PDB file of C-alpha atoms in Angstrom:
ATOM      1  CA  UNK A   1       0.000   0.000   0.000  1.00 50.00           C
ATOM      2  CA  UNK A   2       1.461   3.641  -0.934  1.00 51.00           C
ATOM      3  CA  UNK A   3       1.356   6.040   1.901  1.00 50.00           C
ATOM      4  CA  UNK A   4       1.345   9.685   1.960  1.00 47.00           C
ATOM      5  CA  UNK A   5       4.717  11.052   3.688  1.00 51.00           C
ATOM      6  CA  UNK A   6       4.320  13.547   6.130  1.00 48.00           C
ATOM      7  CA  UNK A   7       6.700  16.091   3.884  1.00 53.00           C
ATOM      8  CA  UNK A   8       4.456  15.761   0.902  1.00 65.00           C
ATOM      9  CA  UNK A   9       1.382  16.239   3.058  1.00 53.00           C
ATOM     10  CA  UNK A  10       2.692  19.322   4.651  1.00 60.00           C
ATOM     11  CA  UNK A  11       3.622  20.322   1.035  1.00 61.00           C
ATOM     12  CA  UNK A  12      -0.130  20.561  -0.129  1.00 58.00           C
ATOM     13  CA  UNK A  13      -0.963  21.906   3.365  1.00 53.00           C
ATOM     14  CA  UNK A  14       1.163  24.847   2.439  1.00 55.00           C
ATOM     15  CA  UNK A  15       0.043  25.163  -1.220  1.00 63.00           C
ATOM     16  CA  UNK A  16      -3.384  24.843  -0.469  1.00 61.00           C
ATOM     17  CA  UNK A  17      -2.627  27.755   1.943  1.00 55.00           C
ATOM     18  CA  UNK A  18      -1.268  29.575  -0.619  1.00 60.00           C
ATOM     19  CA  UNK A  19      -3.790  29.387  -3.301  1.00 58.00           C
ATOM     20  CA  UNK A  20      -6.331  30.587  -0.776  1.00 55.00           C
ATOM     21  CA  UNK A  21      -4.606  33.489   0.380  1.00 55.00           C
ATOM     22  CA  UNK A  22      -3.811  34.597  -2.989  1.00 56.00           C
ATOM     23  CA  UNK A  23      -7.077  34.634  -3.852  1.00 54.00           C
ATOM     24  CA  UNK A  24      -8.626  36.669  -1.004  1.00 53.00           C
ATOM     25  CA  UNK A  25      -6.011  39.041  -2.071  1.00 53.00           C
ATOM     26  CA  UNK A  26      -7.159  38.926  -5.368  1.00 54.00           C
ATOM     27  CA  UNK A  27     -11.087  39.599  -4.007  1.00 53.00           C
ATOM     28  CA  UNK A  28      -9.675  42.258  -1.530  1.00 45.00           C
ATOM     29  CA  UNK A  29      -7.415  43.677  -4.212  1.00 51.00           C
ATOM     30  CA  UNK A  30     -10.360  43.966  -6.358  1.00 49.00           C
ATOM     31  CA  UNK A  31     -12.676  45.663  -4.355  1.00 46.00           C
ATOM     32  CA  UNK A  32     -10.196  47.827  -3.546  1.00 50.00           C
ATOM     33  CA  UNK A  33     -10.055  49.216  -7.087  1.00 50.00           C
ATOM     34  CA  UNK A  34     -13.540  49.800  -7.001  1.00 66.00           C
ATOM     35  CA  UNK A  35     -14.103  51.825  -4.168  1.00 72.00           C
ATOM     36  CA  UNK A  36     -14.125  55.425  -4.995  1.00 73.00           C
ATOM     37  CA  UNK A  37     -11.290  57.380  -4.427  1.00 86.00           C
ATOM     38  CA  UNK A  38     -11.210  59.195  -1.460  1.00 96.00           C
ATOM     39  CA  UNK A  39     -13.323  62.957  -2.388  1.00 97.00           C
ATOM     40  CA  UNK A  40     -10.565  66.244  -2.898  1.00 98.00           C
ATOM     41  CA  UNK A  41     -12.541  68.910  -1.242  1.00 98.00           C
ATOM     42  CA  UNK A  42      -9.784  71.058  -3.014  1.00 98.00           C
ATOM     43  CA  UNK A  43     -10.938  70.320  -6.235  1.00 98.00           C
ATOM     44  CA  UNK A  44     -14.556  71.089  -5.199  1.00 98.00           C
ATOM     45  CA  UNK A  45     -13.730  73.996  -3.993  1.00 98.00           C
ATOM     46  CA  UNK A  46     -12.489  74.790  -7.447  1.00 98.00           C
ATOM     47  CA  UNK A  47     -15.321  73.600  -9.123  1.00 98.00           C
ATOM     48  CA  UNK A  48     -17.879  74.912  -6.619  1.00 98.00           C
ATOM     49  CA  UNK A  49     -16.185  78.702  -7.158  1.00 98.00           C
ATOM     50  CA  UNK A  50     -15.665  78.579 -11.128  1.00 98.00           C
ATOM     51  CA  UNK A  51     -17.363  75.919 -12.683  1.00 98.00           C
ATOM     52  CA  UNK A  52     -16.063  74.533 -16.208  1.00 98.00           C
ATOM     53  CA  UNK A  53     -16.665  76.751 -18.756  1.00 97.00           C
ATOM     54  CA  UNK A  54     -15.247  74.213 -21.462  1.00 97.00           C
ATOM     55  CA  UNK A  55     -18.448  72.100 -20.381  1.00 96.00           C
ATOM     56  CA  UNK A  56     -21.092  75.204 -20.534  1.00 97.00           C
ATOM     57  CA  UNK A  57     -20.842  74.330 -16.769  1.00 98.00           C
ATOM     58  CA  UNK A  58     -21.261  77.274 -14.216  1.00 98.00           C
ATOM     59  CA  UNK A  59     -20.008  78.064 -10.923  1.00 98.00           C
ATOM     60  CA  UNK A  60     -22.083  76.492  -8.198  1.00 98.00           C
ATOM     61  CA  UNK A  61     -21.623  80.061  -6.029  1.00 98.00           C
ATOM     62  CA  UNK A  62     -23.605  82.102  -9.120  1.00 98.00           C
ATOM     63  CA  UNK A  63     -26.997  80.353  -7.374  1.00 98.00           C
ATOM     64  CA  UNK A  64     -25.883  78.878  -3.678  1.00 98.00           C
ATOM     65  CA  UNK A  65     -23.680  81.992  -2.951  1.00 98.00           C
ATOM     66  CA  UNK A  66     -19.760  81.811  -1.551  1.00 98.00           C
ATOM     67  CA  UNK A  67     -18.702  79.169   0.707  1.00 98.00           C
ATOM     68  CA  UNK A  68     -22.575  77.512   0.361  1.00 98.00           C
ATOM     69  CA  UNK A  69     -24.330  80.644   2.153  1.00 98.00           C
ATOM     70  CA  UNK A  70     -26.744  81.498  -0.572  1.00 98.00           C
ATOM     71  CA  UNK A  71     -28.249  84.483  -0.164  1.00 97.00           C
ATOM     72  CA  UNK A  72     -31.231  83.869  -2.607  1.00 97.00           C
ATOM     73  CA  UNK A  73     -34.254  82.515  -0.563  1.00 97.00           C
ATOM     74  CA  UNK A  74     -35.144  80.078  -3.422  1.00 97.00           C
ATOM     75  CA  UNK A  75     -31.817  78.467  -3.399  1.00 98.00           C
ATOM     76  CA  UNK A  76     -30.626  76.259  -0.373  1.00 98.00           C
ATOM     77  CA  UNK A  77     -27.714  77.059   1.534  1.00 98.00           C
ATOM     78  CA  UNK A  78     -25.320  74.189   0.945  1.00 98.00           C
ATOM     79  CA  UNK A  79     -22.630  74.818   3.764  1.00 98.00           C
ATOM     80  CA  UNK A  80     -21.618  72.707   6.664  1.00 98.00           C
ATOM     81  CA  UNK A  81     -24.291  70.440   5.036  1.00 98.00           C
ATOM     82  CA  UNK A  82     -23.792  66.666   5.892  1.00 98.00           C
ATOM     83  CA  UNK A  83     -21.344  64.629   2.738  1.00 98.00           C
ATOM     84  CA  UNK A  84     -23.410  61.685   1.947  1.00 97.00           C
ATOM     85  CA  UNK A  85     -26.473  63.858   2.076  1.00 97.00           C
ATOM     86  CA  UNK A  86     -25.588  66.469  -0.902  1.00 98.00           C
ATOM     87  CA  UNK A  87     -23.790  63.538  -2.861  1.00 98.00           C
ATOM     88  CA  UNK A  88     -27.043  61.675  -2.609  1.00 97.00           C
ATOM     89  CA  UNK A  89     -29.308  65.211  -3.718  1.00 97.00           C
ATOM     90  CA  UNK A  90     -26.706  65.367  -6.419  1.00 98.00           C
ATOM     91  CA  UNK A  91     -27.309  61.838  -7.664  1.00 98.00           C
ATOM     92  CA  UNK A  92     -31.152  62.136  -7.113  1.00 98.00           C
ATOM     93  CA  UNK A  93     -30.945  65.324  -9.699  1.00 98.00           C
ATOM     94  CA  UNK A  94     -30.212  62.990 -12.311  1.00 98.00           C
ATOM     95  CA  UNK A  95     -33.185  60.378 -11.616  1.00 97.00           C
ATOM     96  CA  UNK A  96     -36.720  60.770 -11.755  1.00 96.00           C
ATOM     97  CA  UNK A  97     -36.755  60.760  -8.208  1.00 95.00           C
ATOM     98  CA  UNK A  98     -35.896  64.409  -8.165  1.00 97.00           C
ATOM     99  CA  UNK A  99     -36.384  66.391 -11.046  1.00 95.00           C
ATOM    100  CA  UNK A 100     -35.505  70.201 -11.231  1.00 96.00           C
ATOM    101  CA  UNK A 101     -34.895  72.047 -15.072  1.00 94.00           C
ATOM    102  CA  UNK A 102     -31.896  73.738 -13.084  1.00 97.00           C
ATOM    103  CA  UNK A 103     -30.193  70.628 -11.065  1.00 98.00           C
ATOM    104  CA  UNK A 104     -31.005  68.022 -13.257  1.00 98.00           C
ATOM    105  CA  UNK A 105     -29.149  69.565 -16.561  1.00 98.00           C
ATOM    106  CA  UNK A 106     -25.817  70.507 -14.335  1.00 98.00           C
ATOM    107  CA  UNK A 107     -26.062  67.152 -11.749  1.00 98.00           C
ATOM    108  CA  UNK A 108     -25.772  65.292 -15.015  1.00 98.00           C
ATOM    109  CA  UNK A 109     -23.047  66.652 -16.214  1.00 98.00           C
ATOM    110  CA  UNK A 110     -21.132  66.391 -13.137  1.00 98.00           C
ATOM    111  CA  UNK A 111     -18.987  62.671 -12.942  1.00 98.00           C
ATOM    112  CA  UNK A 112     -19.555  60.764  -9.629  1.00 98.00           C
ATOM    113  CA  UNK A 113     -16.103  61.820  -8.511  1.00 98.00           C
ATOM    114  CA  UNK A 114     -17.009  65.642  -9.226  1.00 98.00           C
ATOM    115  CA  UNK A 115     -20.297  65.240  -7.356  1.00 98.00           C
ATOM    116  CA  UNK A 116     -18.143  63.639  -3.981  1.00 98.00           C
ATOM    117  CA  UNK A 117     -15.983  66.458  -4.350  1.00 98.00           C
ATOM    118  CA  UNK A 118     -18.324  69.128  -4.187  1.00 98.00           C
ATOM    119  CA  UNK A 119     -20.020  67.639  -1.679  1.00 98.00           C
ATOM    120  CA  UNK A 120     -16.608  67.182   0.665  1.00 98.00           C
ATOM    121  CA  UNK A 121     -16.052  70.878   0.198  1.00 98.00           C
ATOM    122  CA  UNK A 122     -19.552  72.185   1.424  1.00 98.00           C
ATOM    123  CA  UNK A 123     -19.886  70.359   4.469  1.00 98.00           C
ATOM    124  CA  UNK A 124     -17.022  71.428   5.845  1.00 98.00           C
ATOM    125  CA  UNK A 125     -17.748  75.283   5.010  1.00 98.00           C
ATOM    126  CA  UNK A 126     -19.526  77.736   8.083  1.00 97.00           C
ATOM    127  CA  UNK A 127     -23.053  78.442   7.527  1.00 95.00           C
ATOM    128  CA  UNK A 128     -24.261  81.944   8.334  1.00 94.00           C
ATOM    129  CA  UNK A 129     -27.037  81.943  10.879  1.00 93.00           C
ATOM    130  CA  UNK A 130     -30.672  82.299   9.832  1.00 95.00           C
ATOM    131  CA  UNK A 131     -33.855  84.058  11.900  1.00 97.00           C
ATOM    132  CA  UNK A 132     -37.065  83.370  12.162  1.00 97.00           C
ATOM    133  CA  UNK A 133     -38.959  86.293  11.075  1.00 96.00           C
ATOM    134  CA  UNK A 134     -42.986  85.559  12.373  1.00 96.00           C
ATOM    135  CA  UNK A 135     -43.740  86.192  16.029  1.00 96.00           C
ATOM    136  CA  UNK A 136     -47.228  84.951  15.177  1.00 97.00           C
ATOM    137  CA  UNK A 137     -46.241  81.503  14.136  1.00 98.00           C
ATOM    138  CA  UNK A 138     -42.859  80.683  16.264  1.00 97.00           C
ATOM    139  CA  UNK A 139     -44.525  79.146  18.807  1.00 98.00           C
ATOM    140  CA  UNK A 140     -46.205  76.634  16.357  1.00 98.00           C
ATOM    141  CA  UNK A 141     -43.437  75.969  14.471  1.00 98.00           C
ATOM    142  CA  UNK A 142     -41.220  74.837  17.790  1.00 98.00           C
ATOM    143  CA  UNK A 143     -43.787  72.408  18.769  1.00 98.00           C
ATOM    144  CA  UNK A 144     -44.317  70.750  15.656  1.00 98.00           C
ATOM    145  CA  UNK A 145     -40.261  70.782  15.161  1.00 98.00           C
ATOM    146  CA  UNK A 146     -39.813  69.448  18.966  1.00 98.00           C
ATOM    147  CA  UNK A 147     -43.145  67.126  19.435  1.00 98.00           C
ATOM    148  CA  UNK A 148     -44.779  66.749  15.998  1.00 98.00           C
ATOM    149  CA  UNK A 149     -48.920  66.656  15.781  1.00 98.00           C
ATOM    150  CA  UNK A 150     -50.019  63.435  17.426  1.00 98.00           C
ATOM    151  CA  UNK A 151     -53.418  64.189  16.104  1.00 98.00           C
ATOM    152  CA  UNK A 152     -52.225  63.732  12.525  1.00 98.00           C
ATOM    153  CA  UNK A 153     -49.571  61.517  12.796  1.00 98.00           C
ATOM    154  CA  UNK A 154     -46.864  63.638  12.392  1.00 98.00           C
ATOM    155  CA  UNK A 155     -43.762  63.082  14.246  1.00 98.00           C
ATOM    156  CA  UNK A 156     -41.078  65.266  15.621  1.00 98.00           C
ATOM    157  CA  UNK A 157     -39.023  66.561  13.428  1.00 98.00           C
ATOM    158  CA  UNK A 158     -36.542  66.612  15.634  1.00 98.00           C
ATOM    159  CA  UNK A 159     -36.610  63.064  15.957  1.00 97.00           C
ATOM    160  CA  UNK A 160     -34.525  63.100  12.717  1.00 97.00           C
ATOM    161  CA  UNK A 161     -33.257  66.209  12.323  1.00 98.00           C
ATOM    162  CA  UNK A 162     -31.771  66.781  15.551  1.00 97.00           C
ATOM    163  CA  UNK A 163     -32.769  68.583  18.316  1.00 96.00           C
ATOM    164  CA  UNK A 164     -30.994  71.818  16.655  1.00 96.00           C
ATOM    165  CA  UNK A 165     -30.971  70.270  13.229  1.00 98.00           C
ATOM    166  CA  UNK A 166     -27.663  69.363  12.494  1.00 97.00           C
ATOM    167  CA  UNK A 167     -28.818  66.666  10.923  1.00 96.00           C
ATOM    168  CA  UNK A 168     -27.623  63.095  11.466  1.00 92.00           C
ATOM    169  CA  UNK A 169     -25.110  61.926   9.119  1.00 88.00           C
ATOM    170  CA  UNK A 170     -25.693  59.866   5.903  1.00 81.00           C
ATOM    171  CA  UNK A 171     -29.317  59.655   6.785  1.00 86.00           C
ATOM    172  CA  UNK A 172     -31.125  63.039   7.351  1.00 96.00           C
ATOM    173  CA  UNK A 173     -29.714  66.686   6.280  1.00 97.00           C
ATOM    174  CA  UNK A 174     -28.943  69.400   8.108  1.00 98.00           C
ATOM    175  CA  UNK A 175     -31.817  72.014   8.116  1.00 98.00           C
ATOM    176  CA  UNK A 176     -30.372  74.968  10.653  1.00 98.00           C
ATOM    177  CA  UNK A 177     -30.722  78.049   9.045  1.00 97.00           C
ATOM    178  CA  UNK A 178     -31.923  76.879   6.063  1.00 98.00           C
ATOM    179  CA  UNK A 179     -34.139  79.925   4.230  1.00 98.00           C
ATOM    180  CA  UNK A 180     -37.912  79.460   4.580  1.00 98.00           C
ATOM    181  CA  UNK A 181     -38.988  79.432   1.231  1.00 98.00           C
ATOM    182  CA  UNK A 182     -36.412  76.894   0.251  1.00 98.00           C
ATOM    183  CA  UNK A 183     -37.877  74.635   3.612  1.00 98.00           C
ATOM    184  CA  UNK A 184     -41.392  75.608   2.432  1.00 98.00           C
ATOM    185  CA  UNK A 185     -41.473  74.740  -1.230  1.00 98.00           C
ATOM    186  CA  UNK A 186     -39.503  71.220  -0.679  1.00 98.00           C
ATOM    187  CA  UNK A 187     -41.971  70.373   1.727  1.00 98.00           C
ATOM    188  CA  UNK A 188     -44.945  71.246  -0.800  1.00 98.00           C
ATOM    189  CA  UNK A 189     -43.058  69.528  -3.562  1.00 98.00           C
ATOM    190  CA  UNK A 190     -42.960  66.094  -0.907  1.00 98.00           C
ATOM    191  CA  UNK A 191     -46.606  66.594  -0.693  1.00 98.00           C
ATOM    192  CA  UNK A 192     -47.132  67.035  -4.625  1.00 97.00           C
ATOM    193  CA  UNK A 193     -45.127  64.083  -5.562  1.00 96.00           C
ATOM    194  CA  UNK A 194     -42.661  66.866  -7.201  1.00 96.00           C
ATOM    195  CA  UNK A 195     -40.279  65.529  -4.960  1.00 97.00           C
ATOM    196  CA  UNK A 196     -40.190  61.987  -4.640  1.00 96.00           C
ATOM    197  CA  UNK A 197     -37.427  60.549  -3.099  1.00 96.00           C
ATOM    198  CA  UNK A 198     -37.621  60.276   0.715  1.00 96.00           C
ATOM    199  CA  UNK A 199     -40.864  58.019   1.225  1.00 96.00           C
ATOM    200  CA  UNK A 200     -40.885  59.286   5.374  1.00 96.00           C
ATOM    201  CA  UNK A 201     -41.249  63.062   4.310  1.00 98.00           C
ATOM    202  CA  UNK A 202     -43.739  62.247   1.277  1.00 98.00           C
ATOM    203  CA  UNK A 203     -45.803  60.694   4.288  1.00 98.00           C
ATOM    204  CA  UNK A 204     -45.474  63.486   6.700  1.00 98.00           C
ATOM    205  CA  UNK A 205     -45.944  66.589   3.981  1.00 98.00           C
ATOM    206  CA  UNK A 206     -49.111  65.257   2.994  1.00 98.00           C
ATOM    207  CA  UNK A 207     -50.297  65.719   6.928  1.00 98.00           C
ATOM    208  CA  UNK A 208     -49.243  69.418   6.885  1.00 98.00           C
ATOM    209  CA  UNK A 209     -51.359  72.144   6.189  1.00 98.00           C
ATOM    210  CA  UNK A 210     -49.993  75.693   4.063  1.00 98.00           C
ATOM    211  CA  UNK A 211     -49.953  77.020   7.838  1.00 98.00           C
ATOM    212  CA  UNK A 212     -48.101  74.361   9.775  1.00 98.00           C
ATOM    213  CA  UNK A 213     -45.271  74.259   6.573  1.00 98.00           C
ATOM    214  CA  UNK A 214     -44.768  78.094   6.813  1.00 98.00           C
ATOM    215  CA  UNK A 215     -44.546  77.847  10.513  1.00 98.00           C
ATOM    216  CA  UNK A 216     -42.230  74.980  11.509  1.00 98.00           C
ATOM    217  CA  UNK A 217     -39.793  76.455   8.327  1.00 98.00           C
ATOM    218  CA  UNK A 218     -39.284  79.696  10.064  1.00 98.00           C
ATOM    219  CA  UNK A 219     -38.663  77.806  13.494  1.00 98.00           C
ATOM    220  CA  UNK A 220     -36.350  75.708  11.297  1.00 98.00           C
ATOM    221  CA  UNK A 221     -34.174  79.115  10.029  1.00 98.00           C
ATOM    222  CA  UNK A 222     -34.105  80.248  13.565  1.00 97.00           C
ATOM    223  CA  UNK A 223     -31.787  77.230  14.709  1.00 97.00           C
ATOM    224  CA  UNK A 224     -28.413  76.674  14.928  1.00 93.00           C
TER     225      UNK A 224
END
């Protein structure tokens, strides 16, 4: 009978060994390659400030102002907003999920690695602080942003946005200081179906009236 010696055994062993490990490096070595690369908030800055004129591409600041602090109440303020959350917005733009004649055309001509870029720059830029401008309505708009109406389902909003909305990262945005009509029309556009891509605030914007959207977005531009 022939017998496997212990050296030859050992041998296998070893190659075996070898084969395996090689190939987890191999799996490892190609996932690697396809993670993106690491966002230059240098080169968003660049981008954000001048645009690409070779492209027809103009600078993000002309509508969301320097350093993400628009100062047009239709256009959000960008800054200190949370990464994931503006590349995700950016991404959207080019879906049906979230169509805008403005966004879409420029989101699409952004690559991925442009839109990461971007996105690293504003959210580590200051945002200048907001006010709430209605005494009437302030005290409304706190308690639906810090208990929500039980009544009509709606919850807190601080129950996702923070208690000063700062956001919480990769799943909600920031909303401090955002302007109210911005606040106000994305919340009508939820309701319409204009906006269609966050299910939760779809939901909750179709259990607001005119009155409690106006109110709880000036609270909202009041925080910081």
């Amino acid at each position: 009978m022939n017998r496997v010696s212990v050296p030859t055994a050992s041998a296998v062993f070893v190659k075996s060994l070898l084969v395996a490990t090689l190939a987890l490096s191999s799996i490892a070595g190609a996932a690697e390659a396809q993670r993106p690369a690491k966002p230059d908030a240098a080169k968003g800055a660049t981008l954000y400030d001048s645009g690409d004129n070779a492209r027809g591409l103009p600078a993000c600041l002309s509508c969301h102002g320097a350093n993400g602090n628009s100062t047009i109440a239709a256009n959000p303020k960008l800054s200190n907003q949370i990464e994931a959350y503006t590349h995700k917005q950016l991404v959207d733009f080019t879906t049906p999920q979230r169509v805008n004649p403005v966004m879409t055309t420029y989101a699409k001509m952004l690559t991925d690695e442009e839109k990461r870029n971007i996105s690293a720059y504003l959210a580590v830029q200051k945002t200048k602080q907001g006010a709430a401008k209605s005494k009437d309505t302030i005290e409304l708009g706190r308690k639906i942003y810090r208990g929500g109406i039980a009544e009509k389902g709606v919850a807190a909003c601080a129950s996702c946005h923070g208690a000063n909305a700062g956001g919480i990262p990769v799943q909600y945005p920031r909303l401090a200081g955002q302007h109210q009509d911005y606040t106000t029309a994305q919340l009508v556009a939820f309701r319409t179906g204009a906006r269609n891509n966050s299910p939760q605030m779809t939901t909750l914007a179709q259990r607001l009236s005119d009155t409690e959207m106006k109110a709880v977005a000036d609270y909202i531009a009041g925080l910081r």
